[in-house]
Amino acid sequence: MENYMNENFFEVKAKHSPIEVLQKWRNLCGVVKNPKRRFRFTANLSKRGEAAAMRKSNQEKLRIAVLVSKAAFHFMEGVPAGDYVVPEEVKAGGFEICADELGSIVEGHDVKKLKFHGGVDGIARKLLTCTTNGLTSDNELLKRRQEIFGINKFAEAQARSFLVFVWEALQDMTLMILAVCAFVSLIVGIAMEGWPEGAHDGLGIVASILLVVFVTATSDYRQSLQFRDLDKEKKKISIQVIRNGYRQKMSIYDLLPGDVVHLSIGDQVPADGLFFSGFSVLIDESSLTGESEPVIVNTENPFLLSGTKVQDGSCKMMITTVGMRTQWGKLMATLSEGGDDETPLQVKLNGVATFIGKIGLAFAVVTFAVLVQGLFTRKLREGTHWSWSGDDALEMLEFFAIAVTIVVVAVPEGLPLAVTLSLAFAMKKMMNDKALVRHLAACETMGSATSICSDKTGTLTTNHMTVVKSCICMNVKDVDRQNTASSFSSGIPDSAVKLLLQSIFNNSGGEVVVNKEGKFEILGSPTEAALLEFGLFLGGDFQGERQTSKLIKVEPFNSTKKRMGVVLELPQGGLRAHTKGASEIILAACNKVINSNGEVVPLDEATNDHLNATINRFASEALRTLCLAYMELENGFSPNDSIPLSGYTCLGIVGIKDPVRPGVKESVAICRSAGITVRMVTGDNINTAKAIARECGILTDDGIAIEGPDFREKSQEELLELIPKIQVMARSSPLDKHTLVKQLRTTFDEVVAVTGDGTNDAPALHEADIGLAMGIAGTEVAKESADVIILDDNFSTIVTVAKWGRSVYINIQKFVQFQLTVNVVALIVNFSSACLTGNAPLTAVQLLWVNMIMDTLGALALATEPPTDELMKRSPVGRRGNFISNVMWRNILGQSLYQFIVIWYLQVQGKALFQLNGPDSDLILNTLIFNSFVFCQVFNEISSRDMEKINVFKGILDNYVFVAVLSSTALFQILIIEYLGTYASTSPLTLSQWFFSVFIGFLGMPIAAALKMVPVSSS
């Protein structure tokens, strides 16, 4: 079986499997009992093809639109204005432009139409909005705007009702065949014996089918509700919007044409719109068009398309077109029907189900042939082979029903669906634990993780930053907020404080705004917020400083350059550049410094050493260090020029405190005991990184801390020796992170989880087996590349994800072990009995009940076990572990052998053992066999709670689903035996017979415990 699986089903990966590979395994599973149910949670490949075609079409449309707009730009002068008539309903709403016209301007990149409507300002007037204050929150006007222009949501497939799931459960081919058998049985039975005696067998099968269908549909419907809730969470995206003159966070689904939106690096453009102010904006349109080359957006090319990503820069845009009127809305409506990729476990278990199904089908055919041959032999012996009665027809029908039911039991259709059930349950619980799973496969892959590469800031630390130390004009001071700004500034020349405030407030990606309550609020990343707070502490005025100078150019911070820069036009004339970033990089770009007297002096070796020593001292105290510098520029500087990289004057160095999160050290220790290596990969100073890593327990005495530039220089041979020892990588670029992840995955065959929050982390998140994006600090680009979003940005949550991943993997193994045991025993018992005695002890109705115990109910009981701390004391499965392990085979074969021996003994010696005589002796014996078999499964279900430990009762009462399934199985079994015998072909049992049946089942538990003591190799 392992060889069959390896050859046909192991090509499907957790991420980025080619369409051909996904199609291949589907073809191998061509004949299944219920394709609608089996393939419900797999990707819709035809819809994906449609989405790819739509992207190609978009690419061609945009290419033509750009060419036309360029041509129009050259020949616009002298061209008469186009005719545009405002529709009456739009006029009645108070607007002067309709949604279709707006759509044609942006989607068509129509510069001519844009100019005709008066540019961005003209369209803003026609939309009754203002580029400074945004829309007003007048509910009546917002409602009118919504009616005329639509809402920013794309059409989604309607949620399926419970009856749809009932209908799909009825599509099971074997159940349909059994339904036909039941119908024929009813007709023949009633014709021969009359109503109601002749209808019992047929009605028994019908009732069993309905029970199976409704239990299956209920389970599937609950799963669909869980997935729907998770989909809602995935779509929660917020963006910065100006309304009523106030900047605020808002859901992208509440945006309307006329809204003014702030975009920064890593954001997704939430709707079609027009750029009207900003710097260095590069847009990645690949998600919409498949085109990888970024597009420059500025006043000459102001068109922004929904679903595209901001690759660099920042800007303000005005929304013009929303929802299904945009190409992105149409594309998303198609993509949403494409579904998630199937997970490797789903595919493997589809393979197992197919393999065993073929064996089951062969057994069923042989069983039917043997039973029919037995009937013919008997009739030949009796000399009645030419005369056939209704009883003979009913007996033949029963043989056929038994053969079909063997297929029902033998084909473990529930295996791949148990994966989905377990994943749905785990994803819902993980949501409560602050982890949002975007891709199903990540849930199970995380259980095999052997390595975690974690960011420092915000993941291992709290991300609540404050400036606690500074070195300004060569004076090192503690920033004590108990003291006044004047006492802190004493000893620092006024000219230097003024330059410092100009640098802090202008060279910033954050803002200080007045909120609705009239209080100051700082917006921006934690680092920017810490600096702005420091500027306010020094007595600075953010708005006043911003209005004094004019911004000429902005180069936003990114993790490759590790610096940010701006160029200002000063009120008295002249240009000044400010820069800030990684201390050693900015200091290396300086050749002058402001001394304690406020004078600009050359940066000599002694001063440089003093500043470097200060940086190292701050860093060794686990502080993030930033250096601020400026330079005067010549008037020949153009906004198209790059900001200079050297020749600066050092203004000062600040040390920012970002405390380690509580519980991180314990979480790292748990990972170590679980065989998971934790590495810190950060852009920070190496001394800061080492101090934090030691505090977290990541950096040990035998571990190595390395800087990104050094790592880049190493040869492949050196990396082979170095990578296993690396515990900290500081001053790393996104490329370094990507290289480390790729080496760990390919060269060392590790299963790697990676955290990321920035746009540049996307390649590493994409490369990793599990990409973990930060929910608070993460950009939309990072989140979209990730498999799991850590909603609280906490490292401890990553450990919880690993624990749930292991739980999913182990739970499915438990269920597979349980189901294969039932499969093997039911198959061999009915087959061997048919061959040797000419009849089957388990009837169609009984086998359907057994099928429900092992399929839907078994999955509910075993696949929803919550994780335990014990899971994190095992070694990880890794990339090469066999899913059906030797431990499982030992348990399956041992338990199957015990059950088969017991049931076979009952069949041979049961009558003598219980002194059964008379016409009902066969019925009572078969009831005893059926009852013993069911209780063997009940107790085997308990034994399957742990595949290796003897104590299987630990925490059993914590899983109410397990207790409920077990209780209902036992209760319903009593009802079947004692009260439903007419329909289920059973007879009420005596107290001693009940005791014997339950004892036989219970005896399987000590045998299972004994089996667990038999050592087996892991490979």
Coordinates of N, CA and C in Angstrom, one line a residue, residues 133-208:
N133 N -11.1 66.7 3.4 CA -11.9 66.2 4.6 C -12.6 64.9 4.3
G134 N -12.6 64.4 3.0 CA -13.3 63.2 2.7 C -14.8 63.3 2.7
L135 N -15.5 62.2 2.8 CA -17.0 62.2 2.9 C -17.5 62.7 4.2
T136 N -18.7 63.2 4.2 CA -19.3 63.5 5.5 C -20.2 62.3 6.0
S137 N -20.4 62.1 7.2 CA -21.1 61.0 7.7 C -22.6 61.2 7.8
D138 N -23.1 61.9 6.8 CA -24.6 62.1 6.7 C -25.2 60.8 6.2
N139 N -25.9 60.1 7.1 CA -26.5 58.8 6.8 C -27.3 58.8 5.6
E140 N -28.1 59.8 5.4 CA -29.0 59.9 4.2 C -28.2 59.9 2.9
L141 N -27.2 60.8 2.9 CA -26.4 60.9 1.7 C -25.6 59.7 1.5
L142 N -25.1 59.0 2.5 CA -24.3 57.8 2.4 C -25.2 56.7 1.8
K143 N -26.4 56.6 2.2 CA -27.4 55.6 1.7 C -27.7 55.8 0.3
R144 N -27.9 57.1 -0.1 CA -28.1 57.5 -1.5 C -26.9 57.1 -2.4
R145 N -25.7 57.4 -1.8 CA -24.5 57.1 -2.6 C -24.4 55.6 -2.8
Q146 N -24.8 54.8 -1.8 CA -24.7 53.4 -1.9 C -25.7 52.8 -2.9
E147 N -26.9 53.4 -3.0 CA -27.9 53.0 -3.9 C -27.4 53.3 -5.4
I148 N -26.8 54.4 -5.6 CA -26.4 54.8 -7.0 C -25.1 54.1 -7.4
F149 N -24.1 54.0 -6.5 CA -22.8 53.6 -6.9 C -22.5 52.1 -6.5
G150 N -23.3 51.6 -5.6 CA -23.1 50.2 -5.2 C -22.2 50.1 -3.9
I151 N -22.0 48.9 -3.4 CA -21.2 48.6 -2.2 C -19.9 47.9 -2.6
N152 N -19.0 48.0 -1.8 CA -17.6 47.4 -2.1 C -17.5 45.9 -1.7
K153 N -18.4 45.1 -2.2 CA -18.4 43.6 -2.0 C -18.6 42.9 -3.3
F154 N -18.0 41.7 -3.4 CA -18.1 41.0 -4.6 C -19.2 39.9 -4.4
A155 N -19.8 39.4 -5.5 CA -20.8 38.4 -5.4 C -20.2 37.1 -4.9
E156 N -20.9 36.5 -3.9 CA -20.4 35.2 -3.4 C -21.5 34.1 -3.6
A157 N -21.0 32.9 -3.7 CA -22.0 31.8 -3.9 C -22.9 31.7 -2.7
Q158 N -24.2 31.5 -2.9 CA -25.1 31.5 -1.8 C -24.9 30.3 -0.9
A159 N -25.0 30.5 0.4 CA -24.8 29.5 1.4 C -25.8 28.3 1.1
R160 N -25.3 27.1 1.2 CA -26.1 25.9 0.9 C -26.9 25.6 2.2
S161 N -28.1 25.2 2.0 CA -29.0 24.8 3.1 C -28.8 23.4 3.5
F162 N -29.4 23.0 4.6 CA -29.2 21.6 5.1 C -29.7 20.6 4.1
L163 N -30.8 20.9 3.5 CA -31.4 20.0 2.5 C -30.5 19.7 1.3
V164 N -29.7 20.6 1.0 CA -28.7 20.4 -0.1 C -27.7 19.3 0.3
F165 N -27.3 19.4 1.6 CA -26.3 18.4 2.2 C -27.0 17.0 2.2
V166 N -28.3 17.0 2.6 CA -29.1 15.7 2.6 C -29.1 15.1 1.2
W167 N -29.4 16.0 0.2 CA -29.4 15.5 -1.2 C -28.1 15.0 -1.6
E168 N -27.0 15.7 -1.3 CA -25.6 15.2 -1.6 C -25.3 13.9 -1.0
A169 N -25.7 13.7 0.3 CA -25.5 12.4 1.0 C -26.2 11.3 0.3
L170 N -27.4 11.6 -0.3 CA -28.2 10.6 -1.0 C -27.5 10.2 -2.3
Q171 N -26.5 11.0 -2.8 CA -25.9 10.7 -4.1 C -24.9 9.5 -4.0
D172 N -24.8 8.9 -2.8 CA -23.9 7.8 -2.6 C -24.4 6.6 -3.4
M173 N -23.5 6.1 -4.4 CA -23.9 5.1 -5.3 C -24.4 3.8 -4.6
T174 N -23.7 3.4 -3.6 CA -24.0 2.2 -2.8 C -25.3 2.3 -2.1
L175 N -25.6 3.5 -1.5 CA -26.9 3.7 -0.9 C -28.0 3.7 -1.9
M176 N -27.8 4.2 -3.1 CA -28.8 4.2 -4.1 C -29.1 2.7 -4.5
I177 N -28.1 1.9 -4.6 CA -28.3 0.5 -5.0 C -29.1 -0.2 -3.9
L178 N -28.7 0.1 -2.6 CA -29.4 -0.5 -1.5 C -30.9 0.0 -1.4
A179 N -31.1 1.2 -1.8 CA -32.5 1.7 -1.9 C -33.3 1.0 -2.9
V180 N -32.7 0.6 -4.0 CA -33.3 -0.2 -5.1 C -33.6 -1.6 -4.5
C181 N -32.6 -2.1 -3.8 CA -32.8 -3.5 -3.2 C -34.0 -3.4 -2.2
A182 N -34.0 -2.3 -1.4 CA -35.1 -2.2 -0.4 C -36.5 -2.1 -1.1
F183 N -36.5 -1.4 -2.2 CA -37.8 -1.2 -2.9 C -38.2 -2.6 -3.5
V184 N -37.3 -3.3 -4.1 CA -37.7 -4.7 -4.6 C -38.1 -5.6 -3.5
S185 N -37.4 -5.5 -2.4 CA -37.7 -6.3 -1.2 C -39.1 -6.0 -0.7
L186 N -39.4 -4.7 -0.7 CA -40.8 -4.3 -0.2 C -41.9 -4.9 -1.2
I187 N -41.6 -4.8 -2.5 CA -42.6 -5.3 -3.5 C -42.8 -6.8 -3.3
V188 N -41.7 -7.5 -3.4 CA -41.7 -9.0 -3.3 C -42.3 -9.4 -2.0
G189 N -41.8 -8.8 -0.9 CA -42.2 -9.2 0.5 C -43.7 -9.0 0.7
I190 N -44.2 -7.8 0.3 CA -45.6 -7.5 0.5 C -46.5 -8.5 -0.4
A191 N -46.0 -8.7 -1.6 CA -46.7 -9.6 -2.5 C -46.8 -11.0 -1.9
M192 N -45.8 -11.5 -1.2 CA -45.8 -12.8 -0.7 C -46.4 -12.9 0.7
E193 N -46.1 -12.0 1.6 CA -46.5 -12.1 3.0 C -47.5 -11.1 3.4
G194 N -47.8 -10.1 2.5 CA -48.8 -9.1 2.8 C -48.2 -8.0 3.7
W195 N -49.0 -7.0 4.0 CA -48.6 -5.9 4.9 C -49.0 -6.2 6.3
P196 N -48.2 -5.9 7.4 CA -46.8 -5.3 7.3 C -45.7 -6.3 7.4
E197 N -46.0 -7.7 7.5 CA -45.0 -8.7 7.7 C -44.0 -8.7 6.6
G198 N -44.4 -8.6 5.4 CA -43.5 -8.6 4.2 C -42.7 -7.4 4.0
A199 N -43.0 -6.3 4.7 CA -42.3 -5.0 4.5 C -41.1 -4.8 5.5
H200 N -41.0 -5.7 6.5 CA -40.0 -5.5 7.5 C -38.6 -5.3 7.0
D201 N -38.1 -6.3 6.2 CA -36.7 -6.2 5.7 C -36.5 -5.0 4.9
G202 N -37.4 -4.7 4.0 CA -37.2 -3.5 3.1 C -37.2 -2.2 3.9
L203 N -38.2 -2.1 4.8 CA -38.3 -0.9 5.7 C -37.0 -0.7 6.6
G204 N -36.5 -1.9 7.0 CA -35.3 -1.8 7.8 C -34.1 -1.2 7.1
I205 N -34.0 -1.6 5.8 CA -32.9 -1.0 5.0 C -33.1 0.5 4.7
V206 N -34.4 0.8 4.4 CA -34.8 2.2 4.2 C -34.5 3.1 5.4
A207 N -34.9 2.6 6.6 CA -34.6 3.4 7.8 C -33.1 3.5 8.0
S208 N -32.3 2.5 7.8 CA -30.9 2.6 8.0 C -30.3 3.6 7.0

